[in-house]
CSV table of C-alpha atoms and ligand atoms in Angstrom, one decimal:
chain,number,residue,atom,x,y,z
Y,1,UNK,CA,-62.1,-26.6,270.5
Y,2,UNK,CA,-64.3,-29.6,270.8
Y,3,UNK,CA,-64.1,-31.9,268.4
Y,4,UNK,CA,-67.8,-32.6,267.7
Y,5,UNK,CA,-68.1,-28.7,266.8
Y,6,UNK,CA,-67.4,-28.1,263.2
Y,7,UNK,CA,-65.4,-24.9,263.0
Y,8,UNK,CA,-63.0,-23.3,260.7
Y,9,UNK,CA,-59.6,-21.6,261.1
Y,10,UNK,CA,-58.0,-19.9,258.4
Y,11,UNK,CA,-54.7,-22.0,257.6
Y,12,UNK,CA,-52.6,-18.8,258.3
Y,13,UNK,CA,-54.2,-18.6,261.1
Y,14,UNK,CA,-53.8,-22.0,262.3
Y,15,UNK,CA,-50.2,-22.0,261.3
Y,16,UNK,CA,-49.0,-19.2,263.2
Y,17,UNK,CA,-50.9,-20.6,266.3
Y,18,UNK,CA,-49.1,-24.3,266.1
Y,19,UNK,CA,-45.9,-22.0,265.6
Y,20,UNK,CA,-46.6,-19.6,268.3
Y,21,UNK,CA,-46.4,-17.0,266.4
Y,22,UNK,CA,-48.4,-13.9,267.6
Y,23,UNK,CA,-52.3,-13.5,266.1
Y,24,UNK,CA,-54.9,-10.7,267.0
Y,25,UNK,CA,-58.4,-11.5,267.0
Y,26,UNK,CA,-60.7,-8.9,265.3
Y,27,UNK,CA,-64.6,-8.5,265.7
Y,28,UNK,CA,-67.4,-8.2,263.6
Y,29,UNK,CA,-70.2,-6.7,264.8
Y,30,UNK,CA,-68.6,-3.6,264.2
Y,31,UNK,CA,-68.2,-4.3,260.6
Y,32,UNK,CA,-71.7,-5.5,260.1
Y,33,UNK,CA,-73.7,-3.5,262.6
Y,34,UNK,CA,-71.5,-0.6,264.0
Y,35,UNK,CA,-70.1,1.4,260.7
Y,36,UNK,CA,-71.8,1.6,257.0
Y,37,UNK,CA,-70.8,0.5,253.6
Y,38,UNK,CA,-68.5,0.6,252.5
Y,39,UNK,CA,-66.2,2.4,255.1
Y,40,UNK,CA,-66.6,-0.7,257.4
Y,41,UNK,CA,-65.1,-3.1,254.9
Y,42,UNK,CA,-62.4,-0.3,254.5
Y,43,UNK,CA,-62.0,-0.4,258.4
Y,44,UNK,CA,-62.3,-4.4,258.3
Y,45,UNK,CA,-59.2,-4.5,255.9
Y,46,UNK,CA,-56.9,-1.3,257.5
Y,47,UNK,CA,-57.4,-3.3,260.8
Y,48,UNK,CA,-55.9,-6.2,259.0
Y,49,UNK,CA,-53.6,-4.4,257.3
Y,50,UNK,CA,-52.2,-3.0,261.0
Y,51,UNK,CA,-51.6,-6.0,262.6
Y,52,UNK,CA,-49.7,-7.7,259.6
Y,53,UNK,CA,-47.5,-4.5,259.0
Y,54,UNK,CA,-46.5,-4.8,262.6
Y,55,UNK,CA,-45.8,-8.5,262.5
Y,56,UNK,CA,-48.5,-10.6,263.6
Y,57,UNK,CA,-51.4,-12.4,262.3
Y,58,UNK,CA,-55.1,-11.5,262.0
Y,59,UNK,CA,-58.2,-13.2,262.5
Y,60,UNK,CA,-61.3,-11.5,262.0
Y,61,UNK,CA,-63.5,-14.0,263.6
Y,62,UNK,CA,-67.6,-14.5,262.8
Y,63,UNK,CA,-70.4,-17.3,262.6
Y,64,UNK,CA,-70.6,-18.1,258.6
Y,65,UNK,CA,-73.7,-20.5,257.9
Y,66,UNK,CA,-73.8,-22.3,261.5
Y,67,UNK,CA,-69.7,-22.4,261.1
Y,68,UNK,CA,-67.5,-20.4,263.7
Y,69,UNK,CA,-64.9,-18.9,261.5
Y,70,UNK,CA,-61.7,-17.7,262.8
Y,71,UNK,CA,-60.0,-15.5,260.3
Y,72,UNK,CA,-62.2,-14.9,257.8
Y,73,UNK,CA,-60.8,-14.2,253.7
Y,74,UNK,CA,-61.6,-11.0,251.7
Y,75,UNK,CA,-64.4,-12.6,250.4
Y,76,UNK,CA,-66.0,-13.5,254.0
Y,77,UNK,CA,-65.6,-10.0,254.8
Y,78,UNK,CA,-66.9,-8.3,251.9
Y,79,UNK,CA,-70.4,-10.5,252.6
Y,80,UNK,CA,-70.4,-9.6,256.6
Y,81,UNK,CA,-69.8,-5.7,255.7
Y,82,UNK,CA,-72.2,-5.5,252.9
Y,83,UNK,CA,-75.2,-7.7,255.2
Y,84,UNK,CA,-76.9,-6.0,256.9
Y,85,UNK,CA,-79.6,-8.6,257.9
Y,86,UNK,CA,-76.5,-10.4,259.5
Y,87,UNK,CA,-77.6,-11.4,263.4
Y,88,UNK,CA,-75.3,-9.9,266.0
Y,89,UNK,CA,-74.4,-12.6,268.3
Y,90,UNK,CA,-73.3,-11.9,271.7
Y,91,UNK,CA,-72.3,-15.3,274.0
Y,92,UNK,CA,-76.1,-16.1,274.8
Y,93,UNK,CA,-76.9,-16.0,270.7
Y,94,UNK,CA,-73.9,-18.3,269.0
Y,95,UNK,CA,-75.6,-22.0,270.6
Y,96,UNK,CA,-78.7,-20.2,268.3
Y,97,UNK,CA,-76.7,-18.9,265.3
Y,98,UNK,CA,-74.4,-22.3,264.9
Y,99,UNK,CA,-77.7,-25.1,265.9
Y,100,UNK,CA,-79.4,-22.6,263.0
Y,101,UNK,CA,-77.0,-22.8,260.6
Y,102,UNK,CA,-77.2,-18.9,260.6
Y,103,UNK,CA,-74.8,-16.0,259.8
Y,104,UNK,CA,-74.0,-14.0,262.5
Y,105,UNK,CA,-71.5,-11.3,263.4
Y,106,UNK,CA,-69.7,-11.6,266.9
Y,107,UNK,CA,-69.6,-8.9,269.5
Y,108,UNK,CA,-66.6,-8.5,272.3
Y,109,UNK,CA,-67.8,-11.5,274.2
Y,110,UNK,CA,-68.4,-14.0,271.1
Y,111,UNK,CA,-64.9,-12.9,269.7
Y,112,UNK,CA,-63.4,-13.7,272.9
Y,113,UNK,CA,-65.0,-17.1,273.5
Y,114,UNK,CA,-64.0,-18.1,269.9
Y,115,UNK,CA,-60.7,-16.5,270.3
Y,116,UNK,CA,-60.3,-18.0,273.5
Y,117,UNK,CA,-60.8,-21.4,272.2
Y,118,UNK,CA,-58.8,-21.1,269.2
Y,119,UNK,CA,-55.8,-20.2,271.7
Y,120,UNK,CA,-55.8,-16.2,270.6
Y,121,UNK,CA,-55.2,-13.7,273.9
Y,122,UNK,CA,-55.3,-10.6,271.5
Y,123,UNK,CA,-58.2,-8.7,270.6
Y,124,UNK,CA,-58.8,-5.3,269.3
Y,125,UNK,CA,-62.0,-3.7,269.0
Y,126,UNK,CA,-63.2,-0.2,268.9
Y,127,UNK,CA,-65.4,0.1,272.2
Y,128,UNK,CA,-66.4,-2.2,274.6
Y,129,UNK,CA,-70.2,-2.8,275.7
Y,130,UNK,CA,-71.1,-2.0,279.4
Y,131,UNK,CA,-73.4,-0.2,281.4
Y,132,UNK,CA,-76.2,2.0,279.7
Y,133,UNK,CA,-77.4,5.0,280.9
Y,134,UNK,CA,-80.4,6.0,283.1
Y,135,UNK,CA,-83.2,5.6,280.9
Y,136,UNK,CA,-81.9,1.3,280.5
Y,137,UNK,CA,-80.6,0.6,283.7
Y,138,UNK,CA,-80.5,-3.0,283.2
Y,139,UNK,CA,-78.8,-3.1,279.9
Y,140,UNK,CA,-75.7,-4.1,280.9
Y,141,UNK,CA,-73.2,-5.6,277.9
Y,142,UNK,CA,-72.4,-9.3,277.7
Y,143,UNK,CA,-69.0,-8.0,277.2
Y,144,UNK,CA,-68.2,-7.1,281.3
Y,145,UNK,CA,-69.0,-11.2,282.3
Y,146,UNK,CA,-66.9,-12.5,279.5
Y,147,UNK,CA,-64.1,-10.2,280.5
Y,148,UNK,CA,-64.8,-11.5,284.1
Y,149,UNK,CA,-64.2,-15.5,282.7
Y,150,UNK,CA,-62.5,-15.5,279.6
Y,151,UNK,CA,-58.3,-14.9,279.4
Y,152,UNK,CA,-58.3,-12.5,276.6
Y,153,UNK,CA,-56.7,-8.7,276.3
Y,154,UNK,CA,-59.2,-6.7,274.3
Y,155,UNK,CA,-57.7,-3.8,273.2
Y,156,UNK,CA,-59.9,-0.4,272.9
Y,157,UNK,CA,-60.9,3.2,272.7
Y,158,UNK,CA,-62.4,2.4,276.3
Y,159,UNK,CA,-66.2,2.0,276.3
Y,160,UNK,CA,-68.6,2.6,273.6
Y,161,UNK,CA,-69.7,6.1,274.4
Y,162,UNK,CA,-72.8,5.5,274.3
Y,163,UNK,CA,-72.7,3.8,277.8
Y,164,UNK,CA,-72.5,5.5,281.6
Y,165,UNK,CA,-68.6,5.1,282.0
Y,166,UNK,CA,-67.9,5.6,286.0
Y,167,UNK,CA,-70.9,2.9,286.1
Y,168,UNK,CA,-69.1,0.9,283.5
Y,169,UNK,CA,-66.0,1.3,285.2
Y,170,UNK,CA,-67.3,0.3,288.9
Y,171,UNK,CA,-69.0,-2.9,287.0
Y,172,UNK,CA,-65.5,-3.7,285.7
Y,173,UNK,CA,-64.1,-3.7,288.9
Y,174,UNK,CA,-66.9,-5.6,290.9
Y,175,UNK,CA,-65.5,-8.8,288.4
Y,176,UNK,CA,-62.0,-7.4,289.2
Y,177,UNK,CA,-61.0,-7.0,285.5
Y,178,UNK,CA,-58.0,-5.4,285.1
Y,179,UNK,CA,-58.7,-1.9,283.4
Y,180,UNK,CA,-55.2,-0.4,282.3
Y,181,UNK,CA,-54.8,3.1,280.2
Y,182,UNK,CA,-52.3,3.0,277.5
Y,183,UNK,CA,-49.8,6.7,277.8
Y,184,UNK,CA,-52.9,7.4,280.0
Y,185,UNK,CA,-54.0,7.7,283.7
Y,186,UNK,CA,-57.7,8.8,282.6
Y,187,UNK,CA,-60.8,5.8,281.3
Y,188,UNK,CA,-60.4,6.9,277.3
Y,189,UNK,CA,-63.8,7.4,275.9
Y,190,UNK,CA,-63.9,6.1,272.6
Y,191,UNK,CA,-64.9,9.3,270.2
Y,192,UNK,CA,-63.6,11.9,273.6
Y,193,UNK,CA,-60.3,11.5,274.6
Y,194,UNK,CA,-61.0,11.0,278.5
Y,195,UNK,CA,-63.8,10.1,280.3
Y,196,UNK,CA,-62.9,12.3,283.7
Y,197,UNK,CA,-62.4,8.8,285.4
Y,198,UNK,CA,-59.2,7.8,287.1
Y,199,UNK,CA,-57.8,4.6,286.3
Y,200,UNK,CA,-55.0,2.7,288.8
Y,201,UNK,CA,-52.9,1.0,285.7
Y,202,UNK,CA,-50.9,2.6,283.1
Y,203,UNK,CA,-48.8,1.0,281.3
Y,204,UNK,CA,-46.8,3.0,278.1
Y,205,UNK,CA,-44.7,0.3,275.9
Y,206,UNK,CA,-46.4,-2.3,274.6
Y,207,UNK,CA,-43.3,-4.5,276.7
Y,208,UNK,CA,-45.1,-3.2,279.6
Y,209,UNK,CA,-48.6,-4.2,278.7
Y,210,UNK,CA,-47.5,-7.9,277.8
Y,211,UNK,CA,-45.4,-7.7,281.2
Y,212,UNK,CA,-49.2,-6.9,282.8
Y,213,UNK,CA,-51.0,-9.8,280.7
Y,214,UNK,CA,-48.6,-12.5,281.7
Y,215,UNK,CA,-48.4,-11.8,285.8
Y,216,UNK,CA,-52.8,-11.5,285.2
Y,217,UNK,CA,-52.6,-14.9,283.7
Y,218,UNK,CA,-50.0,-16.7,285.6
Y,219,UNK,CA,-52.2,-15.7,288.7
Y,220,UNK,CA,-55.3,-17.2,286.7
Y,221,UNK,CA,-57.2,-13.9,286.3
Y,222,UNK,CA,-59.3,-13.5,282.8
Y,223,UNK,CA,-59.9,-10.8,280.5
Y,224,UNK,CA,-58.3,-7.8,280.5
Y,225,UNK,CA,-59.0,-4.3,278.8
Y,226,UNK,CA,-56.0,-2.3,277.3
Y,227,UNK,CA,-57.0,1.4,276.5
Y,228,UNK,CA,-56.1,3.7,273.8
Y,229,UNK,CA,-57.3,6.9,273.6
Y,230,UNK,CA,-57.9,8.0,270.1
Y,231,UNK,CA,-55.4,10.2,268.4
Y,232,UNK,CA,-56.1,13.9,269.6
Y,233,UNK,CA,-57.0,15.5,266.6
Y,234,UNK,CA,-59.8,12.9,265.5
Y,235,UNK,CA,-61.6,13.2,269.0
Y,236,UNK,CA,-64.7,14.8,269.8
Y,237,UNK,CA,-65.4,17.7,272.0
Y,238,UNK,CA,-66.9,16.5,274.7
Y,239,UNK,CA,-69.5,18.6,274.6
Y,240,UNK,CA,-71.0,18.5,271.1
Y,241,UNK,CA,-70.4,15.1,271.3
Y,242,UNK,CA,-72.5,14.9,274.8
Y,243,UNK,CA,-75.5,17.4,272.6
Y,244,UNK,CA,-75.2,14.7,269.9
Y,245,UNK,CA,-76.0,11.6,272.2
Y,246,UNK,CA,-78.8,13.1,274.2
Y,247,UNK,CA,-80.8,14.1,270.6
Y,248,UNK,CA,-79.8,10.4,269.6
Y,249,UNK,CA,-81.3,9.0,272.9
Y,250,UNK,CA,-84.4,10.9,273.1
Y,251,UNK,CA,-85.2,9.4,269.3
Y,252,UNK,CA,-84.8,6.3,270.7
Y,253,UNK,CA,-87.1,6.3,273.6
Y,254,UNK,CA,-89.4,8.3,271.7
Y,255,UNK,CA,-89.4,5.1,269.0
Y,256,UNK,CA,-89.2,2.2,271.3
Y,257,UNK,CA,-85.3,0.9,270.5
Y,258,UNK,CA,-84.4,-1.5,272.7
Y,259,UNK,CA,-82.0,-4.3,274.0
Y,260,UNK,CA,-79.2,-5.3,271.0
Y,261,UNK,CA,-80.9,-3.0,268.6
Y,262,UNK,CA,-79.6,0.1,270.6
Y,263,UNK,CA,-75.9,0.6,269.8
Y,264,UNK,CA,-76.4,0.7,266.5
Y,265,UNK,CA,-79.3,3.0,266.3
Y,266,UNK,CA,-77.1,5.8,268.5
Y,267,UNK,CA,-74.4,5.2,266.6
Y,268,UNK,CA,-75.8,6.1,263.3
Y,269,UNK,CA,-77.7,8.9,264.5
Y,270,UNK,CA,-74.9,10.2,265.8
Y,271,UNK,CA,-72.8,9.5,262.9
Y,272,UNK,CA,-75.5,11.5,261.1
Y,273,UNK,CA,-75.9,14.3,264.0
Y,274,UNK,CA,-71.8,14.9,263.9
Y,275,UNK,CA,-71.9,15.1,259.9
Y,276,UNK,CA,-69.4,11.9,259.7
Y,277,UNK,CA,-67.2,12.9,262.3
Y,278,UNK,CA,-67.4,10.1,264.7
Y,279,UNK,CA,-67.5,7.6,261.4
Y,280,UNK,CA,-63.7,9.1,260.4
Y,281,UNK,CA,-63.2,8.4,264.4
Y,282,UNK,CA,-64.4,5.0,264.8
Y,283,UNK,CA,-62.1,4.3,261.8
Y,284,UNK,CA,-58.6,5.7,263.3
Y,285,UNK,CA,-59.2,4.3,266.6
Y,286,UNK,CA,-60.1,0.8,265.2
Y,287,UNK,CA,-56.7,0.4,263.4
Y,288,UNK,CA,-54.7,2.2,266.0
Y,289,UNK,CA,-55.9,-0.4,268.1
Y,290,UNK,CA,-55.4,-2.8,266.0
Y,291,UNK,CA,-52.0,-1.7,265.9
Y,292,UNK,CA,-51.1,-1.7,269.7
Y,293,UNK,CA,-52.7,-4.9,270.1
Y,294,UNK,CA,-50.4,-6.6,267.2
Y,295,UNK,CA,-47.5,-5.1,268.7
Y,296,UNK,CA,-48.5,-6.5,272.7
Y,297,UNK,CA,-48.9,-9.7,270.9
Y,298,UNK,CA,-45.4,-10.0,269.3
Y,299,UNK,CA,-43.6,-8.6,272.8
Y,300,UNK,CA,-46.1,-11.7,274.5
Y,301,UNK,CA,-44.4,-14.2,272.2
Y,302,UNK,CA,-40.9,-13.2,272.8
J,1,LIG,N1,-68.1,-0.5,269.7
J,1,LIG,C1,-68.3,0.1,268.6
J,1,LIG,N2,-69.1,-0.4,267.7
J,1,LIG,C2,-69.8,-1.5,267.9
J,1,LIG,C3,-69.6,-2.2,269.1
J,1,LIG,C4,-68.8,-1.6,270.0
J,1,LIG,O1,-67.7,1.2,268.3
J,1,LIG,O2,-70.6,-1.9,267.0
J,1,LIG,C5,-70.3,-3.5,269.4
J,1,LIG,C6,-69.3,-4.5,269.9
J,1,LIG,O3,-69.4,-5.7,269.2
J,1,LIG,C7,-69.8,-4.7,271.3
J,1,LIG,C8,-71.2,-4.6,271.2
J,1,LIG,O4,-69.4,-6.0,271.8
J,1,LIG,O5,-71.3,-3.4,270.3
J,1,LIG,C9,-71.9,-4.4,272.5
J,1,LIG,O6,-73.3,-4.5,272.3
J,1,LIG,P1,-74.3,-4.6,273.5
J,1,LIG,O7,-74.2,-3.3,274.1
J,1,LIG,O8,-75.6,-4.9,272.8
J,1,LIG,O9,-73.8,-5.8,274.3
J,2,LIG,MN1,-77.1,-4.4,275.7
């Protein structure tokens, strides 16, 4: 990182890193914005908790007070989960957030620009952002351009279902990201197990998936997305979940929510529709991922 920009790595953090020692980056917009209190703090830590027990490092990275932080302390965590004023800053909102000296919790592309330039390449997450459907055509994630620049492995559930996936998908490959199912041949998607779409990568040991990262990077491609489906018996049917998302979206339009307000409306609606089902979801597939992405990071450093 530049030296003129004051940031702050956790020493653990910055230890393993001179050692080269595996660390997994974690977001935070889905603590502060995606899940409520207090089961995203519970989520924050069981991520955590994941990647140490299988041998790396975590960094839950965020914007504290103008101050890029990567790997924040319980403390840190406990104020991003329980604020919910907290900005959600994708790329285009951290030169804001940092000039500002404001708090601000990081989506998929912040994390990976910060994790980038602290020298992390692995990043779990929940659901990426991508391509909304029909009713926002032109809402299309910050998270698809940083995968397209930045060399980071973001490990997920597959998109946020929220999003259009085949359009998602064909976006993904116009910037010819690498989209690779783990023990999967179908696009996961995120509370559903499969999406219907076909992916061309499968990869089933996390040997295998570290095998993919290094030949992407040694041929100076970027970001790549690693995903999991969620555990069977957590998922959704596809169909109540489908019922659930069009009575979320039709509140929305019927309100006005747009732009970076949008995720998190439809997720808590639907969190409320589903009774809590897609909450005890989100949870499991954020540590299993977690999880995978720890143990891709320790096979990368050996
Ligand atoms: N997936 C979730 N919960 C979330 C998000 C994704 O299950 O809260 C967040 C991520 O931080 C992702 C962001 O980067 O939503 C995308 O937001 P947008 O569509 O406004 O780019
Ligand atoms: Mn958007």
């Amino acid at each position: 990182m530049d030296r003129s920009l004051s940031w702050r790595i956790r020493p653990e953090v910055a230890e393993a890193l001179g050692q080269r020692r595996p660390v997994v980056a974690l977001e935070s917009t889905l603590i502060s914005h995606g899940l409520p209190w207090p089961l995203n703090l519970e989520t924050a830590k069981a991520a955590e908790a994941a990647v140490r027990h299988h041998g790396a490092v975590p960094a839950t990275i965020a914007v504290l007070d103008g101050v890029p932080v990567i790997g924040l302390d319980d403390a840190e965590l406990e104020r991003i989960a329980r604020n919910r004023a907290v900005l959600k800053a994708s790329r285009r909102d951290l030169p804001y957030a940092i000039a500002r000296k404001l708090s601000a919790a990081t989506t998929v592309a912040a994390t990976m620009l910060l994790a980038h330039r602290a020298g992390i390449r692995l990043f779990a997450t929940g659901g990426i952002g991508g391509a909304h459907r029909e009713h926002n055509p032109w809402d299309i994630s910050a998270d698809v351009t940083e995968l397209a620049r930045t060399p980071v492995a973001v490990v997920c559930s597959g998109a946020k279902s929220v999003l259009d996936i085949p359009k998602t998908l064909e976006i993904l490959e116009t910037h010819g990201i690498p989209v690779v199912g783990y023990g999967t041949e179908e696009f996961p998607a995120f509370f559903v197990t499969s999406s219907g779409e076909r992916l061309t990568a499968r990869v089933d040991t996390p040997r295998q998936a570290a095998d993919l990262l290094r030949a992407n990077w040694e041929l100076g491609g970027a970001g790549v997305v690693i995903a999991q489906p969620i555990e069977r018996h957590l998922a959704l049917d596809p169909g109540s979940f489908l019922n659930a998302l069009s009575v979320a979206e039709r509140q929305a339009m019927g309100i006005g929510v747009r732009g970076k307000e949008l995720t998190p409306f439809l997720l808590n609606r639907i969190a409320e529709i589903t009774e809590g089902q897609t909450l005890k979801a989100n949870h499991a597939l954020v540590v299993a991922n977690a999880r995978l992405a720890a143990q891709i990071a320790v096979c990368l450093e050996t």
